[in-house]
Amino acid sequence: MGEQVTLAGLTNALLSEEGERRRIVAIAGAPGSGKSTTAEQLKDRLNARRAGVADVFPMDGFHYDDMVLNARGHRARKGAPHTFDLDGYRTALERLRADGGREVAVPVFDRSIEIARAGGRIIEPSTRIVLTEGNYLLLDEPGWRDLGDLFDLTVMVEASEEVLIGRLTERWMGFQLDPEAMVRQMEGNDLPNMRLVLAKSRPADLVLRSDA
């Protein structure tokens, strides 16, 4: 298990190690762990102390479109590892890591319409710290584990299974699903994805608790 760290401590560590080379920081966690919020908060903290130094690159932008998932019979499992364009995500990471002095456009997933928007975010050439976040960045399965050589630092955002289930339930209540639809979503997709991350993620360099 990696060393436990706070958001403030992680901010200090990243700024203290800053150099000319761009760094890729992977922020992983189970659904409901708060990894996306953590990444945005970390970006804000870093940029408050050094303007423009950091930006967020979400893995969720590489969801396959619903048309593809429907054709493959995978729509009900949207969010599982096989429903992402892993090769596309890796290619974007490689471009960012190459740090070629050009902006890199990356897709961003719009949860309100369940669609990834191509070119939804621009990572500027001046960005020195790229915070990439996603459920499966440390998944110990073929293809996913090979991402490891592209990360300079890995962080796992952790919470207890009880807290994760509570957060996921609250999330879907916000969409006003009926009880049957909520059970179907949770038991058929969210909870299996959550348990996969908890059971099969490789150890991270650092661990950040989001339920402390």
mmCIF file with all atom_site columns, C-alpha atoms in Angstrom:
data_model
loop_
_atom_site.group_PDB
_atom_site.id
_atom_site.type_symbol
_atom_site.label_atom_id
_atom_site.label_alt_id
_atom_site.label_comp_id
_atom_site.label_asym_id
_atom_site.label_entity_id
_atom_site.label_seq_id
_atom_site.pdbx_PDB_ins_code
_atom_site.Cartn_x
_atom_site.Cartn_y
_atom_site.Cartn_z
_atom_site.occupancy
_atom_site.B_iso_or_equiv
_atom_site.pdbx_formal_charge
_atom_site.auth_seq_id
_atom_site.auth_comp_id
_atom_site.auth_asym_id
_atom_site.auth_atom_id
_atom_site.pdbx_PDB_model_num
ATOM 1   C CA . MET A 1 1   ? 0.000   0.000  0.000   1.00 0.00 ? 1   MET A CA 1
ATOM 2   C CA . GLY A 1 2   ? 1.246   3.461  -0.848  1.00 0.00 ? 2   GLY A CA 1
ATOM 3   C CA . GLU A 1 3   ? 2.029   6.243  1.574   1.00 0.00 ? 3   GLU A CA 1
ATOM 4   C CA . GLN A 1 4   ? -1.019  8.144  2.816   1.00 0.00 ? 4   GLN A CA 1
ATOM 5   C CA . VAL A 1 5   ? -1.156  11.796 1.832   1.00 0.00 ? 5   VAL A CA 1
ATOM 6   C CA . THR A 1 6   ? -3.474  14.780 2.195   1.00 0.00 ? 6   THR A CA 1
ATOM 7   C CA . LEU A 1 7   ? -4.533  17.100 -0.593  1.00 0.00 ? 7   LEU A CA 1
ATOM 8   C CA . ALA A 1 8   ? -2.367  19.845 0.886   1.00 0.00 ? 8   ALA A CA 1
ATOM 9   C CA . GLY A 1 9   ? 0.592   17.498 1.155   1.00 0.00 ? 9   GLY A CA 1
ATOM 10  C CA . LEU A 1 10  ? 0.174   16.319 -2.421  1.00 0.00 ? 10  LEU A CA 1
ATOM 11  C CA . THR A 1 11  ? 0.025   19.927 -3.632  1.00 0.00 ? 11  THR A CA 1
ATOM 12  C CA . ASN A 1 12  ? 3.251   20.755 -1.817  1.00 0.00 ? 12  ASN A CA 1
ATOM 13  C CA . ALA A 1 13  ? 4.991   17.643 -3.113  1.00 0.00 ? 13  ALA A CA 1
ATOM 14  C CA . LEU A 1 14  ? 4.074   18.313 -6.747  1.00 0.00 ? 14  LEU A CA 1
ATOM 15  C CA . LEU A 1 15  ? 5.203   21.929 -6.616  1.00 0.00 ? 15  LEU A CA 1
ATOM 16  C CA . SER A 1 16  ? 8.419   21.114 -4.782  1.00 0.00 ? 16  SER A CA 1
ATOM 17  C CA . GLU A 1 17  ? 9.413   18.695 -7.560  1.00 0.00 ? 17  GLU A CA 1
ATOM 18  C CA . GLU A 1 18  ? 8.466   20.983 -10.422 1.00 0.00 ? 18  GLU A CA 1
ATOM 19  C CA . GLY A 1 19  ? 10.963  21.218 -13.273 1.00 0.00 ? 19  GLY A CA 1
ATOM 20  C CA . GLU A 1 20  ? 10.906  21.839 -16.980 1.00 0.00 ? 20  GLU A CA 1
ATOM 21  C CA . ARG A 1 21  ? 9.622   18.374 -17.879 1.00 0.00 ? 21  ARG A CA 1
ATOM 22  C CA . ARG A 1 22  ? 5.867   17.780 -18.008 1.00 0.00 ? 22  ARG A CA 1
ATOM 23  C CA . ARG A 1 23  ? 4.653   15.214 -15.481 1.00 0.00 ? 23  ARG A CA 1
ATOM 24  C CA . ILE A 1 24  ? 1.630   12.939 -15.710 1.00 0.00 ? 24  ILE A CA 1
ATOM 25  C CA . VAL A 1 25  ? -0.100  12.222 -12.386 1.00 0.00 ? 25  VAL A CA 1
ATOM 26  C CA . ALA A 1 26  ? -2.641  9.378  -12.419 1.00 0.00 ? 26  ALA A CA 1
ATOM 27  C CA . ILE A 1 27  ? -5.529  9.755  -9.957  1.00 0.00 ? 27  ILE A CA 1
ATOM 28  C CA . ALA A 1 28  ? -7.473  6.494  -9.720  1.00 0.00 ? 28  ALA A CA 1
ATOM 29  C CA . GLY A 1 29  ? -10.370 5.335  -7.601  1.00 0.00 ? 29  GLY A CA 1
ATOM 30  C CA . ALA A 1 30  ? -13.564 3.331  -7.553  1.00 0.00 ? 30  ALA A CA 1
ATOM 31  C CA . PRO A 1 31  ? -16.850 4.847  -8.730  1.00 0.00 ? 31  PRO A CA 1
ATOM 32  C CA . GLY A 1 32  ? -18.023 7.171  -5.969  1.00 0.00 ? 32  GLY A CA 1
ATOM 33  C CA . SER A 1 33  ? -14.558 7.604  -4.455  1.00 0.00 ? 33  SER A CA 1
ATOM 34  C CA . GLY A 1 34  ? -14.385 11.298 -5.308  1.00 0.00 ? 34  GLY A CA 1
ATOM 35  C CA . LYS A 1 35  ? -11.450 11.041 -7.702  1.00 0.00 ? 35  LYS A CA 1
ATOM 36  C CA . SER A 1 36  ? -12.886 13.603 -10.152 1.00 0.00 ? 36  SER A CA 1
ATOM 37  C CA . THR A 1 37  ? -13.533 16.092 -7.360  1.00 0.00 ? 37  THR A CA 1
ATOM 38  C CA . THR A 1 38  ? -10.074 15.424 -5.946  1.00 0.00 ? 38  THR A CA 1
ATOM 39  C CA . ALA A 1 39  ? -8.450  16.067 -9.330  1.00 0.00 ? 39  ALA A CA 1
ATOM 40  C CA . GLU A 1 40  ? -10.303 19.376 -9.762  1.00 0.00 ? 40  GLU A CA 1
ATOM 41  C CA . GLN A 1 41  ? -9.491  20.489 -6.218  1.00 0.00 ? 41  GLN A CA 1
ATOM 42  C CA . LEU A 1 42  ? -5.836  19.603 -6.714  1.00 0.00 ? 42  LEU A CA 1
ATOM 43  C CA . LYS A 1 43  ? -5.750  21.540 -9.986  1.00 0.00 ? 43  LYS A CA 1
ATOM 44  C CA . ASP A 1 44  ? -7.225  24.594 -8.266  1.00 0.00 ? 44  ASP A CA 1
ATOM 45  C CA . ARG A 1 45  ? -4.726  24.399 -5.428  1.00 0.00 ? 45  ARG A CA 1
ATOM 46  C CA . LEU A 1 46  ? -1.777  24.046 -7.785  1.00 0.00 ? 46  LEU A CA 1
ATOM 47  C CA . ASN A 1 47  ? -2.904  26.878 -10.064 1.00 0.00 ? 47  ASN A CA 1
ATOM 48  C CA . ALA A 1 48  ? -3.605  29.166 -7.107  1.00 0.00 ? 48  ALA A CA 1
ATOM 49  C CA . ARG A 1 49  ? 0.065   28.930 -6.216  1.00 0.00 ? 49  ARG A CA 1
ATOM 50  C CA . ARG A 1 50  ? 1.475   28.779 -9.748  1.00 0.00 ? 50  ARG A CA 1
ATOM 51  C CA . ALA A 1 51  ? -0.950  30.035 -12.387 1.00 0.00 ? 51  ALA A CA 1
ATOM 52  C CA . GLY A 1 52  ? -1.527  27.682 -15.314 1.00 0.00 ? 52  GLY A CA 1
ATOM 53  C CA . VAL A 1 53  ? 0.785   24.937 -14.077 1.00 0.00 ? 53  VAL A CA 1
ATOM 54  C CA . ALA A 1 54  ? -1.850  22.167 -13.944 1.00 0.00 ? 54  ALA A CA 1
ATOM 55  C CA . ASP A 1 55  ? -4.866  20.837 -15.816 1.00 0.00 ? 55  ASP A CA 1
ATOM 56  C CA . VAL A 1 56  ? -7.139  17.787 -15.618 1.00 0.00 ? 56  VAL A CA 1
ATOM 57  C CA . PHE A 1 57  ? -7.373  15.102 -18.306 1.00 0.00 ? 57  PHE A CA 1
ATOM 58  C CA . PRO A 1 58  ? -10.321 12.769 -17.544 1.00 0.00 ? 58  PRO A CA 1
ATOM 59  C CA . MET A 1 59  ? -10.324 9.191  -18.820 1.00 0.00 ? 59  MET A CA 1
ATOM 60  C CA . ASP A 1 60  ? -14.136 9.388  -19.104 1.00 0.00 ? 60  ASP A CA 1
ATOM 61  C CA . GLY A 1 61  ? -13.837 11.266 -22.384 1.00 0.00 ? 61  GLY A CA 1
ATOM 62  C CA . PHE A 1 62  ? -12.973 7.926  -23.976 1.00 0.00 ? 62  PHE A CA 1
ATOM 63  C CA . HIS A 1 63  ? -16.332 6.256  -23.322 1.00 0.00 ? 63  HIS A CA 1
ATOM 64  C CA . TYR A 1 64  ? -17.513 4.495  -26.447 1.00 0.00 ? 64  TYR A CA 1
ATOM 65  C CA . ASP A 1 65  ? -20.594 6.193  -27.852 1.00 0.00 ? 65  ASP A CA 1
ATOM 66  C CA . ASP A 1 66  ? -23.963 4.635  -27.055 1.00 0.00 ? 66  ASP A CA 1
ATOM 67  C CA . MET A 1 67  ? -24.399 3.705  -30.720 1.00 0.00 ? 67  MET A CA 1
ATOM 68  C CA . VAL A 1 68  ? -21.283 1.530  -30.489 1.00 0.00 ? 68  VAL A CA 1
ATOM 69  C CA . LEU A 1 69  ? -22.285 0.083  -27.126 1.00 0.00 ? 69  LEU A CA 1
ATOM 70  C CA . ASN A 1 70  ? -25.793 -0.742 -28.332 1.00 0.00 ? 70  ASN A CA 1
ATOM 71  C CA . ALA A 1 71  ? -24.425 -2.456 -31.433 1.00 0.00 ? 71  ALA A CA 1
ATOM 72  C CA . ARG A 1 72  ? -22.115 -4.573 -29.268 1.00 0.00 ? 72  ARG A CA 1
ATOM 73  C CA . GLY A 1 73  ? -24.732 -5.311 -26.617 1.00 0.00 ? 73  GLY A CA 1
ATOM 74  C CA . HIS A 1 74  ? -22.682 -3.499 -23.970 1.00 0.00 ? 74  HIS A CA 1
ATOM 75  C CA . ARG A 1 75  ? -24.874 -0.462 -23.202 1.00 0.00 ? 75  ARG A CA 1
ATOM 76  C CA . ALA A 1 76  ? -26.045 -1.828 -19.847 1.00 0.00 ? 76  ALA A CA 1
ATOM 77  C CA . ARG A 1 77  ? -22.393 -2.090 -18.739 1.00 0.00 ? 77  ARG A CA 1
ATOM 78  C CA . LYS A 1 78  ? -21.367 1.435  -19.767 1.00 0.00 ? 78  LYS A CA 1
ATOM 79  C CA . GLY A 1 79  ? -18.517 2.419  -17.471 1.00 0.00 ? 79  GLY A CA 1
ATOM 80  C CA . ALA A 1 80  ? -16.972 -1.059 -17.296 1.00 0.00 ? 80  ALA A CA 1
ATOM 81  C CA . PRO A 1 81  ? -13.387 -1.391 -18.618 1.00 0.00 ? 81  PRO A CA 1
ATOM 82  C CA . HIS A 1 82  ? -14.412 -2.874 -21.981 1.00 0.00 ? 82  HIS A CA 1
ATOM 83  C CA . THR A 1 83  ? -16.641 0.147  -22.734 1.00 0.00 ? 83  THR A CA 1
ATOM 84  C CA . PHE A 1 84  ? -13.696 2.554  -23.050 1.00 0.00 ? 84  PHE A CA 1
ATOM 85  C CA . ASP A 1 85  ? -11.426 3.292  -26.011 1.00 0.00 ? 85  ASP A CA 1
ATOM 86  C CA . LEU A 1 86  ? -8.275  2.306  -24.144 1.00 0.00 ? 86  LEU A CA 1
ATOM 87  C CA . ASP A 1 87  ? -5.990  2.689  -27.164 1.00 0.00 ? 87  ASP A CA 1
ATOM 88  C CA . GLY A 1 88  ? -7.349  6.171  -27.826 1.00 0.00 ? 88  GLY A CA 1
ATOM 89  C CA . TYR A 1 89  ? -6.734  7.161  -24.218 1.00 0.00 ? 89  TYR A CA 1
ATOM 90  C CA . ARG A 1 90  ? -3.197  5.802  -24.342 1.00 0.00 ? 90  ARG A CA 1
ATOM 91  C CA . THR A 1 91  ? -2.459  7.701  -27.558 1.00 0.00 ? 91  THR A CA 1
ATOM 92  C CA . ALA A 1 92  ? -3.589  10.957 -25.967 1.00 0.00 ? 92  ALA A CA 1
ATOM 93  C CA . LEU A 1 93  ? -1.407  10.230 -22.924 1.00 0.00 ? 93  LEU A CA 1
ATOM 94  C CA . GLU A 1 94  ? 1.574   9.619  -25.179 1.00 0.00 ? 94  GLU A CA 1
ATOM 95  C CA . ARG A 1 95  ? 1.014   12.944 -26.932 1.00 0.00 ? 95  ARG A CA 1
ATOM 96  C CA . LEU A 1 96  ? 0.834   14.735 -23.598 1.00 0.00 ? 96  LEU A CA 1
ATOM 97  C CA . ARG A 1 97  ? 3.916   12.994 -22.279 1.00 0.00 ? 97  ARG A CA 1
ATOM 98  C CA . ALA A 1 98  ? 5.871   13.811 -25.466 1.00 0.00 ? 98  ALA A CA 1
ATOM 99  C CA . ASP A 1 99  ? 5.468   17.473 -24.500 1.00 0.00 ? 99  ASP A CA 1
ATOM 100 C CA . GLY A 1 100 ? 6.017   18.659 -28.063 1.00 0.00 ? 100 GLY A CA 1
ATOM 101 C CA . GLY A 1 101 ? 5.242   22.316 -27.497 1.00 0.00 ? 101 GLY A CA 1
ATOM 102 C CA . ARG A 1 102 ? 1.784   22.128 -29.092 1.00 0.00 ? 102 ARG A CA 1
ATOM 103 C CA . GLU A 1 103 ? -1.657  22.188 -27.519 1.00 0.00 ? 103 GLU A CA 1
ATOM 104 C CA . VAL A 1 104 ? -3.436  18.863 -27.166 1.00 0.00 ? 104 VAL A CA 1
ATOM 105 C CA . ALA A 1 105 ? -7.225  18.687 -27.520 1.00 0.00 ? 105 ALA A CA 1
ATOM 106 C CA . VAL A 1 106 ? -8.829  15.960 -25.407 1.00 0.00 ? 106 VAL A CA 1
ATOM 107 C CA . PRO A 1 107 ? -12.444 14.727 -25.201 1.00 0.00 ? 107 PRO A CA 1
ATOM 108 C CA . VAL A 1 108 ? -14.590 15.410 -22.161 1.00 0.00 ? 108 VAL A CA 1
ATOM 109 C CA . PHE A 1 109 ? -17.579 13.303 -21.118 1.00 0.00 ? 109 PHE A CA 1
ATOM 110 C CA . ASP A 1 110 ? -20.803 15.278 -20.640 1.00 0.00 ? 110 ASP A CA 1
ATOM 111 C CA . ARG A 1 111 ? -22.729 13.285 -18.038 1.00 0.00 ? 111 ARG A CA 1
ATOM 112 C CA . SER A 1 112 ? -25.898 15.343 -18.540 1.00 0.00 ? 112 SER A CA 1
ATOM 113 C CA . ILE A 1 113 ? -26.328 13.891 -22.053 1.00 0.00 ? 113 ILE A CA 1
ATOM 114 C CA . GLU A 1 114 ? -24.141 10.763 -21.728 1.00 0.00 ? 114 GLU A CA 1
ATOM 115 C CA . ILE A 1 115 ? -21.949 11.824 -24.645 1.00 0.00 ? 115 ILE A CA 1
ATOM 116 C CA . ALA A 1 116 ? -18.211 12.490 -24.935 1.00 0.00 ? 116 ALA A CA 1
ATOM 117 C CA . ARG A 1 117 ? -17.480 15.846 -26.539 1.00 0.00 ? 117 ARG A CA 1
ATOM 118 C CA . ALA A 1 118 ? -14.489 15.662 -28.884 1.00 0.00 ? 118 ALA A CA 1
ATOM 119 C CA . GLY A 1 119 ? -11.968 18.440 -28.277 1.00 0.00 ? 119 GLY A CA 1
ATOM 120 C CA . GLY A 1 120 ? -13.841 19.452 -25.132 1.00 0.00 ? 120 GLY A CA 1
ATOM 121 C CA . ARG A 1 121 ? -10.676 20.585 -23.352 1.00 0.00 ? 121 ARG A CA 1
ATOM 122 C CA . ILE A 1 122 ? -7.340  22.002 -24.482 1.00 0.00 ? 122 ILE A CA 1
ATOM 123 C CA . ILE A 1 123 ? -4.184  21.093 -22.580 1.00 0.00 ? 123 ILE A CA 1
ATOM 124 C CA . GLU A 1 124 ? -1.890  24.044 -23.183 1.00 0.00 ? 124 GLU A CA 1
ATOM 125 C CA . PRO A 1 125 ? 1.823   23.661 -23.996 1.00 0.00 ? 125 PRO A CA 1
ATOM 126 C CA . SER A 1 126 ? 2.622   25.547 -20.783 1.00 0.00 ? 126 SER A CA 1
ATOM 127 C CA . THR A 1 127 ? 0.860   22.966 -18.589 1.00 0.00 ? 127 THR A CA 1
ATOM 128 C CA . ARG A 1 128 ? 3.547   21.191 -16.581 1.00 0.00 ? 128 ARG A CA 1
ATOM 129 C CA . ILE A 1 129 ? 1.375   18.902 -14.443 1.00 0.00 ? 129 ILE A CA 1
ATOM 130 C CA . VAL A 1 130 ? -1.350  16.838 -16.109 1.00 0.00 ? 130 VAL A CA 1
ATOM 131 C CA . LEU A 1 131 ? -3.768  15.257 -13.631 1.00 0.00 ? 131 LEU A CA 1
ATOM 132 C CA . THR A 1 132 ? -5.378  12.337 -15.419 1.00 0.00 ? 132 THR A CA 1
ATOM 133 C CA . GLU A 1 133 ? -8.219  10.694 -13.511 1.00 0.00 ? 133 GLU A CA 1
ATOM 134 C CA . GLY A 1 134 ? -10.266 7.541  -13.998 1.00 0.00 ? 134 GLY A CA 1
ATOM 135 C CA . ASN A 1 135 ? -11.509 4.358  -12.392 1.00 0.00 ? 135 ASN A CA 1
ATOM 136 C CA . TYR A 1 136 ? -9.171  1.912  -14.089 1.00 0.00 ? 136 TYR A CA 1
ATOM 137 C CA . LEU A 1 137 ? -5.815  3.678  -14.308 1.00 0.00 ? 137 LEU A CA 1
ATOM 138 C CA . LEU A 1 138 ? -4.274  1.131  -11.926 1.00 0.00 ? 138 LEU A CA 1
ATOM 139 C CA . LEU A 1 139 ? -6.316  -1.871 -13.039 1.00 0.00 ? 139 LEU A CA 1
ATOM 140 C CA . ASP A 1 140 ? -4.146  -4.980 -13.107 1.00 0.00 ? 140 ASP A CA 1
ATOM 141 C CA . GLU A 1 141 ? -5.510  -6.354 -16.370 1.00 0.00 ? 141 GLU A CA 1
ATOM 142 C CA . PRO A 1 142 ? -4.064  -6.573 -19.910 1.00 0.00 ? 142 PRO A CA 1
ATOM 143 C CA . GLY A 1 143 ? -3.831  -3.212 -21.622 1.00 0.00 ? 143 GLY A CA 1
ATOM 144 C CA . TRP A 1 144 ? -4.649  -1.230 -18.507 1.00 0.00 ? 144 TRP A CA 1
ATOM 145 C CA . ARG A 1 145 ? -1.556  -2.293 -16.586 1.00 0.00 ? 145 ARG A CA 1
ATOM 146 C CA . ASP A 1 146 ? 0.550   -1.175 -19.555 1.00 0.00 ? 146 ASP A CA 1
ATOM 147 C CA . LEU A 1 147 ? -0.429  2.437  -18.894 1.00 0.00 ? 147 LEU A CA 1
ATOM 148 C CA . GLY A 1 148 ? 1.904   2.420  -15.909 1.00 0.00 ? 148 GLY A CA 1
ATOM 149 C CA . ASP A 1 149 ? 4.972   3.432  -17.897 1.00 0.00 ? 149 ASP A CA 1
ATOM 150 C CA . LEU A 1 150 ? 3.239   6.699  -18.870 1.00 0.00 ? 150 LEU A CA 1
ATOM 151 C CA . PHE A 1 151 ? 2.630   7.879  -15.301 1.00 0.00 ? 151 PHE A CA 1
ATOM 152 C CA . ASP A 1 152 ? 5.188   9.761  -13.217 1.00 0.00 ? 152 ASP A CA 1
ATOM 153 C CA . LEU A 1 153 ? 3.137   9.426  -10.038 1.00 0.00 ? 153 LEU A CA 1
ATOM 154 C CA . THR A 1 154 ? 0.062   7.393  -9.106  1.00 0.00 ? 154 THR A CA 1
ATOM 155 C CA . VAL A 1 155 ? -2.535  8.287  -6.476  1.00 0.00 ? 155 VAL A CA 1
ATOM 156 C CA . MET A 1 156 ? -5.409  6.091  -5.300  1.00 0.00 ? 156 MET A CA 1
ATOM 157 C CA . VAL A 1 157 ? -8.405  7.931  -3.841  1.00 0.00 ? 157 VAL A CA 1
ATOM 158 C CA . GLU A 1 158 ? -9.909  5.541  -1.278  1.00 0.00 ? 158 GLU A CA 1
ATOM 159 C CA . ALA A 1 159 ? -13.148 5.314  0.658   1.00 0.00 ? 159 ALA A CA 1
ATOM 160 C CA . SER A 1 160 ? -14.852 2.459  2.474   1.00 0.00 ? 160 SER A CA 1
ATOM 161 C CA . GLU A 1 161 ? -17.241 0.261  0.502   1.00 0.00 ? 161 GLU A CA 1
ATOM 162 C CA . GLU A 1 162 ? -20.100 1.503  2.693   1.00 0.00 ? 162 GLU A CA 1
ATOM 163 C CA . VAL A 1 163 ? -19.329 5.123  1.815   1.00 0.00 ? 163 VAL A CA 1
ATOM 164 C CA . LEU A 1 164 ? -18.960 4.291  -1.874  1.00 0.00 ? 164 LEU A CA 1
ATOM 165 C CA . ILE A 1 165 ? -22.364 2.586  -1.996  1.00 0.00 ? 165 ILE A CA 1
ATOM 166 C CA . GLY A 1 166 ? -23.967 5.536  -0.217  1.00 0.00 ? 166 GLY A CA 1
ATOM 167 C CA . ARG A 1 167 ? -22.476 8.029  -2.655  1.00 0.00 ? 167 ARG A CA 1
ATOM 168 C CA . LEU A 1 168 ? -23.492 5.999  -5.702  1.00 0.00 ? 168 LEU A CA 1
ATOM 169 C CA . THR A 1 169 ? -27.037 5.658  -4.381  1.00 0.00 ? 169 THR A CA 1
ATOM 170 C CA . GLU A 1 170 ? -27.234 9.403  -3.791  1.00 0.00 ? 170 GLU A CA 1
ATOM 171 C CA . ARG A 1 171 ? -25.905 10.069 -7.295  1.00 0.00 ? 171 ARG A CA 1
ATOM 172 C CA . TRP A 1 172 ? -28.640 8.050  -8.961  1.00 0.00 ? 172 TRP A CA 1
ATOM 173 C CA . MET A 1 173 ? -31.335 9.488  -6.688  1.00 0.00 ? 173 MET A CA 1
ATOM 174 C CA . GLY A 1 174 ? -30.416 12.824 -8.225  1.00 0.00 ? 174 GLY A CA 1
ATOM 175 C CA . PHE A 1 175 ? -31.518 11.439 -11.600 1.00 0.00 ? 175 PHE A CA 1
ATOM 176 C CA . GLN A 1 176 ? -34.915 10.562 -10.065 1.00 0.00 ? 176 GLN A CA 1
ATOM 177 C CA . LEU A 1 177 ? -34.761 6.899  -11.062 1.00 0.00 ? 177 LEU A CA 1
ATOM 178 C CA . ASP A 1 178 ? -37.533 4.660  -9.846  1.00 0.00 ? 178 ASP A CA 1
ATOM 179 C CA . PRO A 1 179 ? -36.473 2.030  -7.263  1.00 0.00 ? 179 PRO A CA 1
ATOM 180 C CA . GLU A 1 180 ? -36.377 -0.812 -9.799  1.00 0.00 ? 180 GLU A CA 1
ATOM 181 C CA . ALA A 1 181 ? -34.214 1.155  -12.228 1.00 0.00 ? 181 ALA A CA 1
ATOM 182 C CA . MET A 1 182 ? -31.873 2.177  -9.407  1.00 0.00 ? 182 MET A CA 1
ATOM 183 C CA . VAL A 1 183 ? -31.382 -1.426 -8.276  1.00 0.00 ? 183 VAL A CA 1
ATOM 184 C CA . ARG A 1 184 ? -30.738 -2.459 -11.878 1.00 0.00 ? 184 ARG A CA 1
ATOM 185 C CA . GLN A 1 185 ? -28.145 0.305  -12.332 1.00 0.00 ? 185 GLN A CA 1
ATOM 186 C CA . MET A 1 186 ? -26.400 -0.362 -9.032  1.00 0.00 ? 186 MET A CA 1
ATOM 187 C CA . GLU A 1 187 ? -26.386 -4.166 -8.985  1.00 0.00 ? 187 GLU A CA 1
ATOM 188 C CA . GLY A 1 188 ? -25.928 -4.616 -12.725 1.00 0.00 ? 188 GLY A CA 1
ATOM 189 C CA . ASN A 1 189 ? -23.164 -2.081 -13.294 1.00 0.00 ? 189 ASN A CA 1
ATOM 190 C CA . ASP A 1 190 ? -21.951 0.346  -10.607 1.00 0.00 ? 190 ASP A CA 1
ATOM 191 C CA . LEU A 1 191 ? -21.276 -2.157 -7.840  1.00 0.00 ? 191 LEU A CA 1
ATOM 192 C CA . PRO A 1 192 ? -19.467 -4.689 -10.071 1.00 0.00 ? 192 PRO A CA 1
ATOM 193 C CA . ASN A 1 193 ? -17.288 -1.845 -11.386 1.00 0.00 ? 193 ASN A CA 1
ATOM 194 C CA . MET A 1 194 ? -16.620 -0.611 -7.852  1.00 0.00 ? 194 MET A CA 1
ATOM 195 C CA . ARG A 1 195 ? -15.655 -4.087 -6.628  1.00 0.00 ? 195 ARG A CA 1
ATOM 196 C CA . LEU A 1 196 ? -13.392 -4.653 -9.626  1.00 0.00 ? 196 LEU A CA 1
ATOM 197 C CA . VAL A 1 197 ? -11.416 -1.500 -8.809  1.00 0.00 ? 197 VAL A CA 1
ATOM 198 C CA . LEU A 1 198 ? -11.175 -2.426 -5.133  1.00 0.00 ? 198 LEU A CA 1
ATOM 199 C CA . ALA A 1 199 ? -10.075 -5.995 -5.851  1.00 0.00 ? 199 ALA A CA 1
ATOM 200 C CA . LYS A 1 200 ? -7.827  -5.663 -8.892  1.00 0.00 ? 200 LYS A CA 1
ATOM 201 C CA . SER A 1 201 ? -6.007  -2.336 -8.758  1.00 0.00 ? 201 SER A CA 1
ATOM 202 C CA . ARG A 1 202 ? -2.231  -2.257 -8.520  1.00 0.00 ? 202 ARG A CA 1
ATOM 203 C CA . PRO A 1 203 ? -0.738  -0.428 -5.504  1.00 0.00 ? 203 PRO A CA 1
ATOM 204 C CA . ALA A 1 204 ? -0.434  3.321  -5.959  1.00 0.00 ? 204 ALA A CA 1
ATOM 205 C CA . ASP A 1 205 ? 2.539   5.458  -4.966  1.00 0.00 ? 205 ASP A CA 1
ATOM 206 C CA . LEU A 1 206 ? 0.268   7.510  -2.710  1.00 0.00 ? 206 LEU A CA 1
ATOM 207 C CA . VAL A 1 207 ? -3.135  6.976  -1.083  1.00 0.00 ? 207 VAL A CA 1
ATOM 208 C CA . LEU A 1 208 ? -5.598  9.769  -0.361  1.00 0.00 ? 208 LEU A CA 1
ATOM 209 C CA . ARG A 1 209 ? -8.630  9.014  1.823   1.00 0.00 ? 209 ARG A CA 1
ATOM 210 C CA . SER A 1 210 ? -11.807 10.789 0.740   1.00 0.00 ? 210 SER A CA 1
ATOM 211 C CA . ASP A 1 211 ? -13.918 9.604  3.677   1.00 0.00 ? 211 ASP A CA 1
ATOM 212 C CA . ALA A 1 212 ? -11.661 10.822 6.478   1.00 0.00 ? 212 ALA A CA 1
#
